Coordinates of C-alpha atoms in Angstrom, one line a residue:
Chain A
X1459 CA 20.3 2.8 -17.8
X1460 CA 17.4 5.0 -18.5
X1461 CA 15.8 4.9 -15.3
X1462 CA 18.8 6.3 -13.5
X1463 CA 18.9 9.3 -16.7
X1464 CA 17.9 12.6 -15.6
X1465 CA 14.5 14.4 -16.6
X1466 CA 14.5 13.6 -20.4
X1467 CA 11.9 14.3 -23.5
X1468 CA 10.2 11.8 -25.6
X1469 CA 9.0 12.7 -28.7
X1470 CA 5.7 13.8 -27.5
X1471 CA 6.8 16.9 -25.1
X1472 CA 6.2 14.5 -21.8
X1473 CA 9.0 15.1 -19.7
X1474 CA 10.3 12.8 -17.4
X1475 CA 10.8 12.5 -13.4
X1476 CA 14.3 11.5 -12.3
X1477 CA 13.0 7.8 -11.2
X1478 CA 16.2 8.1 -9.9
X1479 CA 15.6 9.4 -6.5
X1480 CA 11.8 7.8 -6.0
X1481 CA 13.2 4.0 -5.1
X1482 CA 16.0 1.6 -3.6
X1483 CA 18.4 0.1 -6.4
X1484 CA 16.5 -2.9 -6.5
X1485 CA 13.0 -1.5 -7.9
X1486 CA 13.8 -1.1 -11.6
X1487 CA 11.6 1.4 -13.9
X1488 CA 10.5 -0.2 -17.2
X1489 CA 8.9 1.7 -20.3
X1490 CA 5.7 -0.5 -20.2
X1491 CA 3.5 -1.8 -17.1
X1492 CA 4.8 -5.6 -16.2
X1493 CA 1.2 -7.0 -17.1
X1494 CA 0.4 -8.5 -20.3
X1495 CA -2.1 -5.8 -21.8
X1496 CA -4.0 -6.1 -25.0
X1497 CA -6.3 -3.1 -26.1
X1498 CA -8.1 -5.3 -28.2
X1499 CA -9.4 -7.6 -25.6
X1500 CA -10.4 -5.3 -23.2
X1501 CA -13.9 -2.6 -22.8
X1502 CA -14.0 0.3 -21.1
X1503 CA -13.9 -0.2 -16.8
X1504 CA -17.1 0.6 -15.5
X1505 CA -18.1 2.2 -11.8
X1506 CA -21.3 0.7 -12.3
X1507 CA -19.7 -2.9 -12.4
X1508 CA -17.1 -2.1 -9.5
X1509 CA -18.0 -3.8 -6.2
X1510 CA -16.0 -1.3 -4.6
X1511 CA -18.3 1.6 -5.6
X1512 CA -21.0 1.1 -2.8
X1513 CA -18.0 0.4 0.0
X1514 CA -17.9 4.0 0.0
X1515 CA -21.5 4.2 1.7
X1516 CA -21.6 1.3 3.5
X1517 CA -21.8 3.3 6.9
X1518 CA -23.9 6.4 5.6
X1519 CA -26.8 6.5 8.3
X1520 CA -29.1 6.3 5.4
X1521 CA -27.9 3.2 4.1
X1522 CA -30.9 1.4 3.3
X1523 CA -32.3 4.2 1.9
X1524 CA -28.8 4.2 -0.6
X1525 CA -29.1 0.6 -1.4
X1526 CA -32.5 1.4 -2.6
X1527 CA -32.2 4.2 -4.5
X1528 CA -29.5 2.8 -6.9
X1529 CA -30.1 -0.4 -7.3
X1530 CA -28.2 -1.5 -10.4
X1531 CA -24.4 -0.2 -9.3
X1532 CA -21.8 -1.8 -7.9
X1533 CA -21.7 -4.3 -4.8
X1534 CA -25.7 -4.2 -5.2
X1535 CA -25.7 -5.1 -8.5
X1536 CA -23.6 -8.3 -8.4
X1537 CA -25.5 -9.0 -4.8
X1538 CA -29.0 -8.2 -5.5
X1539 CA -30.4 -5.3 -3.1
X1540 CA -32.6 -8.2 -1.3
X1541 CA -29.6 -10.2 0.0
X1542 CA -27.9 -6.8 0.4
X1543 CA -30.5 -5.6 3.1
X1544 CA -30.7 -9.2 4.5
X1545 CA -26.4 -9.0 4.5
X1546 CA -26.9 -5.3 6.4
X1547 CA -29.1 -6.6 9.1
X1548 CA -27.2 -9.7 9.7
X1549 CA -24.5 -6.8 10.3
X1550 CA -26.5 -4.8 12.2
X1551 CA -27.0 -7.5 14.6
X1552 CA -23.6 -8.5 14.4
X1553 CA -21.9 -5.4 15.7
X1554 CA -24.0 -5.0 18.4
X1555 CA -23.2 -8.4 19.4
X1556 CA -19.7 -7.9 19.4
X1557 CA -20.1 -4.6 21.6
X1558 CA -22.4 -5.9 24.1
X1559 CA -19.7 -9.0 24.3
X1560 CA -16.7 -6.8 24.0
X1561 CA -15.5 -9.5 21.6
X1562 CA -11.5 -8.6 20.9
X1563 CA -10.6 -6.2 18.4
X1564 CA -14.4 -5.3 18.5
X1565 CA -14.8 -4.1 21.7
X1566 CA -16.7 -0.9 22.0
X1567 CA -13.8 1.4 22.0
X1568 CA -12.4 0.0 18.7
X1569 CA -15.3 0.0 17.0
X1570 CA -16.0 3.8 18.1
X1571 CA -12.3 4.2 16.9
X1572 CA -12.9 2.7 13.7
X1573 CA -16.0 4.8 12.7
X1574 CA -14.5 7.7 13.7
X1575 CA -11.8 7.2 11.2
X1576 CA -14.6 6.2 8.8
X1577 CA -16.3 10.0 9.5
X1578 CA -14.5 11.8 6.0
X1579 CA -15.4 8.5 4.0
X1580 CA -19.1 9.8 4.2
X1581 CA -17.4 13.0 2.2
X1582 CA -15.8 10.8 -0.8
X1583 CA -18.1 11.1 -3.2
X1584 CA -19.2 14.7 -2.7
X1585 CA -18.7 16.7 -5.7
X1586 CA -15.6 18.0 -4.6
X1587 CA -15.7 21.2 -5.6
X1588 CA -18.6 21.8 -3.6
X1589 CA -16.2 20.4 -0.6
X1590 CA -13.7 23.3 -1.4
X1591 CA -16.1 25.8 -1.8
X1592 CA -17.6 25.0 1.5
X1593 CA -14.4 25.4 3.4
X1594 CA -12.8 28.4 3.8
X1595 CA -9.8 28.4 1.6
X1596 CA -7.7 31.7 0.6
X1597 CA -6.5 31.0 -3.0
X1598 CA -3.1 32.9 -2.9
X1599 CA -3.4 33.7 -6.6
X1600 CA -6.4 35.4 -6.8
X1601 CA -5.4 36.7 -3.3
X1602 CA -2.2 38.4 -4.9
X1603 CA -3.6 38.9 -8.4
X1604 CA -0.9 37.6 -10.1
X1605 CA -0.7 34.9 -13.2
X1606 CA -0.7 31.1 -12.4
X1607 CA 2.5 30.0 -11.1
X1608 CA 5.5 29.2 -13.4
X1609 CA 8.1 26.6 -13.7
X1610 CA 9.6 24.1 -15.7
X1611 CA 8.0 20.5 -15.3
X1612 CA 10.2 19.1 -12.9
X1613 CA 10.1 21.8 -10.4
X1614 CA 6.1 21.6 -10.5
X1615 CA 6.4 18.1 -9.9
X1616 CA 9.0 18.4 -7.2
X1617 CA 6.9 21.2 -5.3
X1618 CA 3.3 18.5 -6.1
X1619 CA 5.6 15.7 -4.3
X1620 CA 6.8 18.2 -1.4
X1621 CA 3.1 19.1 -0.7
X1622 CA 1.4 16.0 -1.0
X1623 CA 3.7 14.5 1.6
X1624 CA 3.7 17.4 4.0
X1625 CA -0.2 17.1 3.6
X1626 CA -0.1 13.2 4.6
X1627 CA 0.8 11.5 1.1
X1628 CA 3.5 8.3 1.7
X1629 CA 3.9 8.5 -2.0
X1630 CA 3.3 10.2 -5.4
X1631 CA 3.2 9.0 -8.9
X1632 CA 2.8 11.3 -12.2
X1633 CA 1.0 10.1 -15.3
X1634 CA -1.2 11.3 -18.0
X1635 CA -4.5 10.9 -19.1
X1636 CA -5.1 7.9 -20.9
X1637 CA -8.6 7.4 -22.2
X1638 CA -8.2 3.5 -22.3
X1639 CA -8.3 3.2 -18.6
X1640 CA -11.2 6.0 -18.2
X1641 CA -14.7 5.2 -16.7
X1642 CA -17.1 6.3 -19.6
X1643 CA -18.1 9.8 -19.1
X1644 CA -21.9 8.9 -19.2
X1645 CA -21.1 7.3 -15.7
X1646 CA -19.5 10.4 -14.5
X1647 CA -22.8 11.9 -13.4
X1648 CA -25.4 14.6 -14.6
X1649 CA -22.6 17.5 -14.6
X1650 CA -19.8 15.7 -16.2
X1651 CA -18.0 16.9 -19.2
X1652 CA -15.0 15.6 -21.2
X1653 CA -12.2 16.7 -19.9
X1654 CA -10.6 19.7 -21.7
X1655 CA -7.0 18.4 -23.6
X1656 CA -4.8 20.8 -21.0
X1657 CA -6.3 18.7 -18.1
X1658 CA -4.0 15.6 -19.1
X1659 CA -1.5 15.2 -16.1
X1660 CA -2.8 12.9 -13.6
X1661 CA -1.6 12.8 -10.0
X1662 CA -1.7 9.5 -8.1
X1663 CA -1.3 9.3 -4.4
X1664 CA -1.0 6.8 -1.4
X1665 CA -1.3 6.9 1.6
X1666 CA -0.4 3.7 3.8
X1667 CA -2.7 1.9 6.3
X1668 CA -1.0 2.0 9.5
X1669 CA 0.8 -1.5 10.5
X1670 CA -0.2 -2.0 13.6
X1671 CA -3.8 -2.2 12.2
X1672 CA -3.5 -4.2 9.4
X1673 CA -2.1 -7.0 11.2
X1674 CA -5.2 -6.9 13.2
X1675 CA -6.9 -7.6 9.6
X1676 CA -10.7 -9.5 9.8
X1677 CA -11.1 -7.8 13.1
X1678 CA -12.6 -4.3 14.3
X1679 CA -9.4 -2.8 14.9
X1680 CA -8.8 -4.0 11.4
X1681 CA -11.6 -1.8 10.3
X1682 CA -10.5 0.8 11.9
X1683 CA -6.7 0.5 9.7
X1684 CA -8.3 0.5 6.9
X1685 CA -10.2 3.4 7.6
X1686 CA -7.6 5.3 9.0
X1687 CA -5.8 5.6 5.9
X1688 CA -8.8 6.5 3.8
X1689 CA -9.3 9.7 6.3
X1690 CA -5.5 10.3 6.3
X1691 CA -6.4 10.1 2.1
X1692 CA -9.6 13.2 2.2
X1693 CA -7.2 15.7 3.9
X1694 CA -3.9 15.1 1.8
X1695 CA -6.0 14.6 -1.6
X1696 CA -7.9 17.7 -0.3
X1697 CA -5.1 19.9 1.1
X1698 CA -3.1 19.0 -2.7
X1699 CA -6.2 20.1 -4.4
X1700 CA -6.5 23.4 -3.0
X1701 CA -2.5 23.6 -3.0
X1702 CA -3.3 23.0 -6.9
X1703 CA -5.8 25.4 -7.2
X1704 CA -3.6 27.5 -4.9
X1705 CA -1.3 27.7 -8.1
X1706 CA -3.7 29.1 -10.2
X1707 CA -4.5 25.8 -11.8
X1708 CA -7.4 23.6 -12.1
X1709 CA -7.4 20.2 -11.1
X1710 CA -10.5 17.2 -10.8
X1711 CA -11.0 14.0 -9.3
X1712 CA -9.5 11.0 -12.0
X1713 CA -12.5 9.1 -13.0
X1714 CA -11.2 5.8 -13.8
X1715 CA -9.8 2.6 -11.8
X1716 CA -7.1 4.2 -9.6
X1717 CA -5.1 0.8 -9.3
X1718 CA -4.5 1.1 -13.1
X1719 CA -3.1 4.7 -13.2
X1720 CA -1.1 3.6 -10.1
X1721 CA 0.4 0.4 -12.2
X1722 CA 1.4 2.9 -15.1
X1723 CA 2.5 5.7 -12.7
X1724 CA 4.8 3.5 -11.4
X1725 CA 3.6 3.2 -7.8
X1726 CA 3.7 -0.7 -7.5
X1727 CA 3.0 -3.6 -9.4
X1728 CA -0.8 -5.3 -9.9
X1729 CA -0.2 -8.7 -7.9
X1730 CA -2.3 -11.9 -7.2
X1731 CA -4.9 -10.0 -5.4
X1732 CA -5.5 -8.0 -8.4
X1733 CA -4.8 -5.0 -6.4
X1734 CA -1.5 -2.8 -6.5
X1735 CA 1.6 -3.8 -4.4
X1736 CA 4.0 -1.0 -3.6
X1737 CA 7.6 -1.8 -3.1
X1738 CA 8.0 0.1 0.1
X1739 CA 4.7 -0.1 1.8
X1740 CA 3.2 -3.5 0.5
X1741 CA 0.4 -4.1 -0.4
X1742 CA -1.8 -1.6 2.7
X1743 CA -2.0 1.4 0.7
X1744 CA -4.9 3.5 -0.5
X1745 CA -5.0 5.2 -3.9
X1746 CA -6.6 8.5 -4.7
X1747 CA -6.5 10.1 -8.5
X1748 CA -6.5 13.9 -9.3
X1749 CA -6.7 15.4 -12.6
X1750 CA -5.0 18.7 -13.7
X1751 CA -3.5 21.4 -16.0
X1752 CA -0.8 21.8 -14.0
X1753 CA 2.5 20.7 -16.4
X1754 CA 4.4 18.2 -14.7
X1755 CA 7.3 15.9 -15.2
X1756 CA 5.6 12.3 -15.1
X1757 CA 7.0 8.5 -14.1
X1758 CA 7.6 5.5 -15.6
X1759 CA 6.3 1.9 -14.8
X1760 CA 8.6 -0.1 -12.2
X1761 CA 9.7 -3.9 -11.6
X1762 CA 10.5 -5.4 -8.2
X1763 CA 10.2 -8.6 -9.9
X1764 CA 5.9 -9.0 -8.4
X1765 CA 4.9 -11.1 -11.4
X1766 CA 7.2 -13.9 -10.7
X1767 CA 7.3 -13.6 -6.9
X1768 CA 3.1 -13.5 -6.9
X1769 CA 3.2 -16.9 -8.7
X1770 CA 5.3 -18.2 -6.1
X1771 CA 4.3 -17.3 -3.3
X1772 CA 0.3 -17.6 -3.1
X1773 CA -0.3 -16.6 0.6
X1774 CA -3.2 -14.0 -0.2
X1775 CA -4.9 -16.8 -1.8
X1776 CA -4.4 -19.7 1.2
X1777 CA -5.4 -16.9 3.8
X1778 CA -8.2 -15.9 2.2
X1779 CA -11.5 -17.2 3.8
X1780 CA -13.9 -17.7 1.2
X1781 CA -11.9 -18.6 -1.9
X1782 CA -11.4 -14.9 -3.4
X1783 CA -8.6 -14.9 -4.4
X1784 CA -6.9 -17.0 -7.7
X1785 CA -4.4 -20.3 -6.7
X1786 CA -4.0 -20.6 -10.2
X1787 CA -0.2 -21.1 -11.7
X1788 CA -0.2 -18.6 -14.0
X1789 CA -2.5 -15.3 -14.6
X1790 CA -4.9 -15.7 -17.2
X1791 CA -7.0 -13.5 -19.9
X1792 CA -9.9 -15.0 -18.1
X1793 CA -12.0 -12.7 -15.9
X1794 CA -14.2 -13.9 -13.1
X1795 CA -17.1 -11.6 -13.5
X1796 CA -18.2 -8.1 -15.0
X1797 CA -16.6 -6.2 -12.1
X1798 CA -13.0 -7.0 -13.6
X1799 CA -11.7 -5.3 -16.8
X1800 CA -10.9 -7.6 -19.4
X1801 CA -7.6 -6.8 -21.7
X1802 CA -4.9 -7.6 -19.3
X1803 CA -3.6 -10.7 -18.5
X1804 CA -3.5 -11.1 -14.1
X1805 CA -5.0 -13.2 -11.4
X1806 CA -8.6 -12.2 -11.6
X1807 CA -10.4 -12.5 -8.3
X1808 CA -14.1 -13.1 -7.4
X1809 CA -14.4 -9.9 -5.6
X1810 CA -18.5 -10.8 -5.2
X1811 CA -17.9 -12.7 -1.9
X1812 CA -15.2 -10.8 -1.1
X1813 CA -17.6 -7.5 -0.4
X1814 CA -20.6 -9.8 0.5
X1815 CA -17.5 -11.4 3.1
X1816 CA -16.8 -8.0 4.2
X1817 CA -20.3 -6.8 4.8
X1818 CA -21.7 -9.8 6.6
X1819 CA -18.5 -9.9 9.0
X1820 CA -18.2 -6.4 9.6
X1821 CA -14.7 -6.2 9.2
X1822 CA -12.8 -4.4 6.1
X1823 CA -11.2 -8.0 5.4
X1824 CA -7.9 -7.0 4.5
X1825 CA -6.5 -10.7 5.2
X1826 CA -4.8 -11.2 1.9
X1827 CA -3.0 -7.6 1.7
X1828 CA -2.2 -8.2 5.4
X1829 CA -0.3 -11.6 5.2
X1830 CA 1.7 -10.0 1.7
X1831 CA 5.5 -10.7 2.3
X1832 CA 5.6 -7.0 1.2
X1833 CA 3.9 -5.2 3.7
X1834 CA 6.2 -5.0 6.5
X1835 CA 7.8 -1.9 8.6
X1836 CA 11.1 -2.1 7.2
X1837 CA 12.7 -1.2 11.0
X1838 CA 14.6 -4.4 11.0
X1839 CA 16.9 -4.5 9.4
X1840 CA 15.8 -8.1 7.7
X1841 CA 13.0 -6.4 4.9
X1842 CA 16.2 -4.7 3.6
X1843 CA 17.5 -7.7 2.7
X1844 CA 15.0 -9.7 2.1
X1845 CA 13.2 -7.0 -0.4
X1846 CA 15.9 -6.7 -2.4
X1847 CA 16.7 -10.5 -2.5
X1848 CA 13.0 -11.1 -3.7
X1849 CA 13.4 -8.5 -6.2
X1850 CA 16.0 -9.6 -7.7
X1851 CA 15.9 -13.3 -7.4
X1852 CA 12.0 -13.5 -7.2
X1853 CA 11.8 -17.5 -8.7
X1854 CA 13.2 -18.0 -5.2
X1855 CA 9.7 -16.6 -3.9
X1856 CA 8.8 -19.9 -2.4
X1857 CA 12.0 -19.8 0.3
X1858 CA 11.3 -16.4 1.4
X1859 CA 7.5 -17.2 1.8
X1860 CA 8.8 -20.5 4.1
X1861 CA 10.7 -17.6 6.0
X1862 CA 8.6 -15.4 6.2
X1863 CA 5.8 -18.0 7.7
X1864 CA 8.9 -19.0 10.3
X1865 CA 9.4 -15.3 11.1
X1866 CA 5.5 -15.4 12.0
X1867 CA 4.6 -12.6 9.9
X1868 CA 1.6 -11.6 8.8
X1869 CA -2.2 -11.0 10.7
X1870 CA -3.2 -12.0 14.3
X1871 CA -6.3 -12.8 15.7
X1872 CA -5.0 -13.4 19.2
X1873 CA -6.6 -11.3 21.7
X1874 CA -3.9 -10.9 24.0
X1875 CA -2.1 -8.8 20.6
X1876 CA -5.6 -7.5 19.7
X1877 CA -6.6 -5.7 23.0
X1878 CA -2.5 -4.9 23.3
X1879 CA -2.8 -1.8 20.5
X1880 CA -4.1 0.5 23.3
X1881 CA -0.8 0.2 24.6
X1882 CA 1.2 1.1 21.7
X1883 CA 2.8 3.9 21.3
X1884 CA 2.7 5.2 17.5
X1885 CA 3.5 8.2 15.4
X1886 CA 0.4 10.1 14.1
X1887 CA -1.9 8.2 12.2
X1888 CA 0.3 5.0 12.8
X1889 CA 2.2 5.5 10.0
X1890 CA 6.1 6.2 9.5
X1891 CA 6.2 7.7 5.9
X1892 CA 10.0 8.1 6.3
X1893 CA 9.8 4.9 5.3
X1894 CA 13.1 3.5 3.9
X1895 CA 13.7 4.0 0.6
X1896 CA 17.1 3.9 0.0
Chain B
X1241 CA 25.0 3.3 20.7
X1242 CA 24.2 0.3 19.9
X1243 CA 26.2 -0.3 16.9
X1244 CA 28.8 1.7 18.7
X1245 CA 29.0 -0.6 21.5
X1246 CA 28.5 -4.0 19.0
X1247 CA 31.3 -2.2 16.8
X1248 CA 34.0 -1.8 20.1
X1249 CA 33.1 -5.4 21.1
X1250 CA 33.9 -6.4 17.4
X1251 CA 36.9 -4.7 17.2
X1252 CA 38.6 -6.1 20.9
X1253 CA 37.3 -9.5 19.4
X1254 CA 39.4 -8.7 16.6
X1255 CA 42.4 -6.9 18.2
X1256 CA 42.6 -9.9 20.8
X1257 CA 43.3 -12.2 17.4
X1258 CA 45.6 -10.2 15.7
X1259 CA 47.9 -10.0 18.9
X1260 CA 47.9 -13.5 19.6
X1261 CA 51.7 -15.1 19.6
X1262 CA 51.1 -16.9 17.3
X1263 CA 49.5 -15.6 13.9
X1264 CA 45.9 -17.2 13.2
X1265 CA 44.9 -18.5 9.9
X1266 CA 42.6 -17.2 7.3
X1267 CA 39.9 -19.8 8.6
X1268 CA 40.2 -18.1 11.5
X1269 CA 39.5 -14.9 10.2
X1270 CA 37.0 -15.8 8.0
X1271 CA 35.3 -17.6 10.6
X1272 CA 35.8 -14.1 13.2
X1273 CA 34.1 -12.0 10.2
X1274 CA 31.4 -13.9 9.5
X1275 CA 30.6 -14.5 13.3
X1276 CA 30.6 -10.7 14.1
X1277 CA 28.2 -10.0 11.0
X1278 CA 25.6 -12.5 12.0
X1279 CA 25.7 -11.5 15.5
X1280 CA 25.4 -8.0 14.8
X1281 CA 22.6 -8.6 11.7
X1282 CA 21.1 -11.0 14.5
X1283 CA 20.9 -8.3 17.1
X1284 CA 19.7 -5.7 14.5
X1285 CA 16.7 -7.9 13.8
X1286 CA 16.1 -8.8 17.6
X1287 CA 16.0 -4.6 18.4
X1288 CA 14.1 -3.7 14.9
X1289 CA 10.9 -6.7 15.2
X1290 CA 11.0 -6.0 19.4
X1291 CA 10.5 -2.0 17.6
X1292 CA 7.8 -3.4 15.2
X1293 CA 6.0 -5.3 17.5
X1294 CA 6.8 -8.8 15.9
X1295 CA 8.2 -10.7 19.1
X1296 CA 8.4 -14.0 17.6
X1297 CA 10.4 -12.6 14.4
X1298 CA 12.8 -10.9 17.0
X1299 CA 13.6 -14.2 18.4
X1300 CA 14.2 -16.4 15.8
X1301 CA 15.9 -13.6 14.1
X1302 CA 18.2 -13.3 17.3
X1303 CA 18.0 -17.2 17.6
X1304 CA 18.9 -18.3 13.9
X1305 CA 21.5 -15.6 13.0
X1306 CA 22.5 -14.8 15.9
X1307 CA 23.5 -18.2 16.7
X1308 CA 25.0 -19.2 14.1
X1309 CA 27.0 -16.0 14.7
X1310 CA 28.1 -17.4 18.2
X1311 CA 29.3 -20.8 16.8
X1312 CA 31.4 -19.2 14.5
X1313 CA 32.8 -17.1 16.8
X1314 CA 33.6 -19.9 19.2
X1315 CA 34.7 -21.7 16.5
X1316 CA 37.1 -19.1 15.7
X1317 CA 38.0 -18.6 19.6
X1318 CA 38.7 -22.5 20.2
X1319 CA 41.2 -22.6 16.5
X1320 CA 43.0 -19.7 17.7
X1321 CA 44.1 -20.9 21.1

């Protein structure tokens, strides 16, 4: 029962988390990620190819100055900066439709909600040590002039944990560096340099999308989830790096695909989306990656049984409105275009008309990770059983999919429910990170 | 309070059969135990989906265990009189 050992030493100086205390019984940790990977098979991810790359900048008032400016990266680059402007106007036209109609879940209010929540996005890809320095931050190091803070691995990762969630984090997971998953570095800008060898432990961290938002998925309020959790993401990922740099350490943003260090840092389980499922929050959580020198004790891989269950169950893939995601049986080597990463064995999706989907409707989408069996609340007391039932018995995906359809879980479109969130009462930023875990 | 109130109606329920004249069988019991559990899980569910918003899941959740909880418990009711 290794996963249930204390903090423990390989061979290579890593230490070891407790995985102990991070999950229910039912979520097991495994040495190796639950994919098939083969290093042979695969090249080196690419931001360039990434349709998720020009999200980011999607509501940047200069827009269509963006699109032209780089026209060979990302969403642009698999749409063609033509159909890209044609897709924005058709969008442009489209929200001002729904304002002027007060269409539900688009009215004007949730649409002024939604990019409000979508102000820090602007900020993601400012060099963020710029963002620091522009802030007024008192490092407490410096401050005191004392040395860097010391401590044995697990306390540093125990006090990284402790901050992160105080700062808005639902989760953590600890890795290191692993240059197979790394963007190249020639993609990492004019000022990027290889990262020195003590910058090797890597920091993962989610935040969840609020509940009562996803469920409104394909809609303006919708939007506005899945933008709350990407603001709720700047502040704790900013807050932990200046709690980092607080230390007396260095830290930087991980520049690589986030889902994969997620997968390895145990955080969830790549599903038939191709996109990370967490155990506890589903699959409406955001990653964010940060780099540092800071020693810490790191995590392990984990199995809820996902790979099984995600060939069962298939609801992303009936839900989703213009064919993204895979119905196939089984996961294959196959990938669907050059914005996946060959080398592993999943369900590749055409993520091409899922962006040019998400642009042209205005909406952030989100069907697929909305109607997962695993993102629920967990306040009934139902999830608790039925998580660790799926877990462990996942070949019987296919009954708890019919009950989970008969439960009526999953996203609404009704208007009634849609103009109802104005009514809710919820904690701040809709979430409930005392999320049950045990 | 909730459970506190479910777990004093669960134990009169159960105090009522174990003073009865004549002793009930183990059907009975079983039938008494697994009749309180699904009422109780059924309730839980009604209380937690009403608290996430998911009205339909609180009523089939009430609906399907709770009433199967009820029909053993009546079952158990009518084979101990």
């Amino acid at each position: 029962m290794e996963d249930r050992m204390s903090a423990v030493s390989d061979q290579s100086g890593i230490v070891y988390r407790n995985q102990k205390k991070r999950y229910p019984w039912w979520v097991k940790s495994v040495d190796e990620p639950t994919i098939e990977i083969d290093l042979e098979k695969t090249t080196p991810p690419s931001i360039y190819k990434s349709t998720a790359l020009v999200q980011r900048f999607l509501h940047r008032k200069d827009y269509k100055e963006f699109i032209k400016r780089f026209p060979n990266i990302g969403t642009k680059r698999h749409l063609g900066v033509d159909t890209l402007l044609k897709t924005y106007d058709h969008r442009e036209a489209l929200v001002k439709k729904m304002v002027q109609e007060g269409i539900p879940g688009s009215t004007q209010k949730d649409l002024a909600l939604a990019y409000a929540a979508y102000s820090l996005y602007y900020d993601s890809y400012i060099p963020l040590e710029e963002l620091t320095e522009r802030t007024s931050f008192e490092n407490m190091t410096e401050k005191a002039g004392v040395q860097p803070w010391q401590g044995t691995p697990e306390e540093a990762s125990n006090i990284i944990e402790k901050a992160a969630r105080v700062l808005g984090a639902g989760q953590i997971g600890i890795t290191t560096v692993d240059p197979n998953y790394m963007y190249p570095l020639s993609e990492g800008g004019k000022n990027a340099k290889p990262l020195p060898p003590e910058m090797k432990y890597v920091i993962m961290i989610v935040t969840p999308w609020l509940p009562e938002g996803t469920r409104r998925a394909d809609t303006g309020m919708g939007f506005m989830a899945n933008r709350v959790h990407t603001f709720l993401e700047q502040i704790t990922s900013f807050g932990l790096r200046n709690f980092i740099k607080g230390l007396g350490y260095s830290y930087t943003v991980l520049h690589a695909p986030w889902p994969a260090f997620a997968v390895i840092s145990g955080l969830g389980e790549l599903s038939r989306v191709n996109r990370v499922v967490s155990p506890i929050y589903g699959a409406g959580i955001n990653l964010y990656g940060i780099v540092t020198d800071l020693p810490l004790a790191i995590d392990k891989p984990i199995d809820f049984g996902l790979q099984t269950f995600c060939k069962k169950c298939k609801r992303c893939a009936e839900i989703c409105p213009v064919g993204v995601v895979s119905k196939k049986d089984e996961p294959s080597w196959e990938v669907e275009g050059e914005w996946n990463t060959p080398g592993k064995k999943v369900f590749f999706e055409k993520s091409k008309a899922c962006i040019a989907y998400q642009i042209k409707n205005h909406s952030s989408c989100s069907l697929c990770m909305a109607v997962c069996p695993w993102t629920k609340q967990d306040i009934s007391v139902i999830h608790r059983v039925a998580k660790p039932l799926s877990a462990k018995f996942p070949w019987a995906a296919s009954l708890m999919v019919m009950m989970d359809k008969i439960f009526g879980y999953g996203p609404t479109k009704d208007p009634k429910k849609l103009e109802e969130w104005w009514e809710l009462d919820l904690p701040a930023f809709g979430i409930d990170t005392t999320r049950k875990r045990h | 309070m909730r459970n506190f109130i479910l777990g004093i109606l669960v134990g009169i329920g159960g105090s009522w059969l174990f003073t009865r004249e004549t002793p009930v069988g183990w059907l009975v019991w079983l039938l008494f135990a697994a009749g309180s559990v699904l009422v109780v899980f059924g309730f839980d569910v009604l209380v937690g989906s009403l608290k996430e918003h998911e009205e339909r899941a609180a009523w089939v959740g009430v609906g399907l265990f709770g009433g199967l909880g009820a029909i053993s418990l009546v079952a158990a009711f009518y084979l101990s009189i």
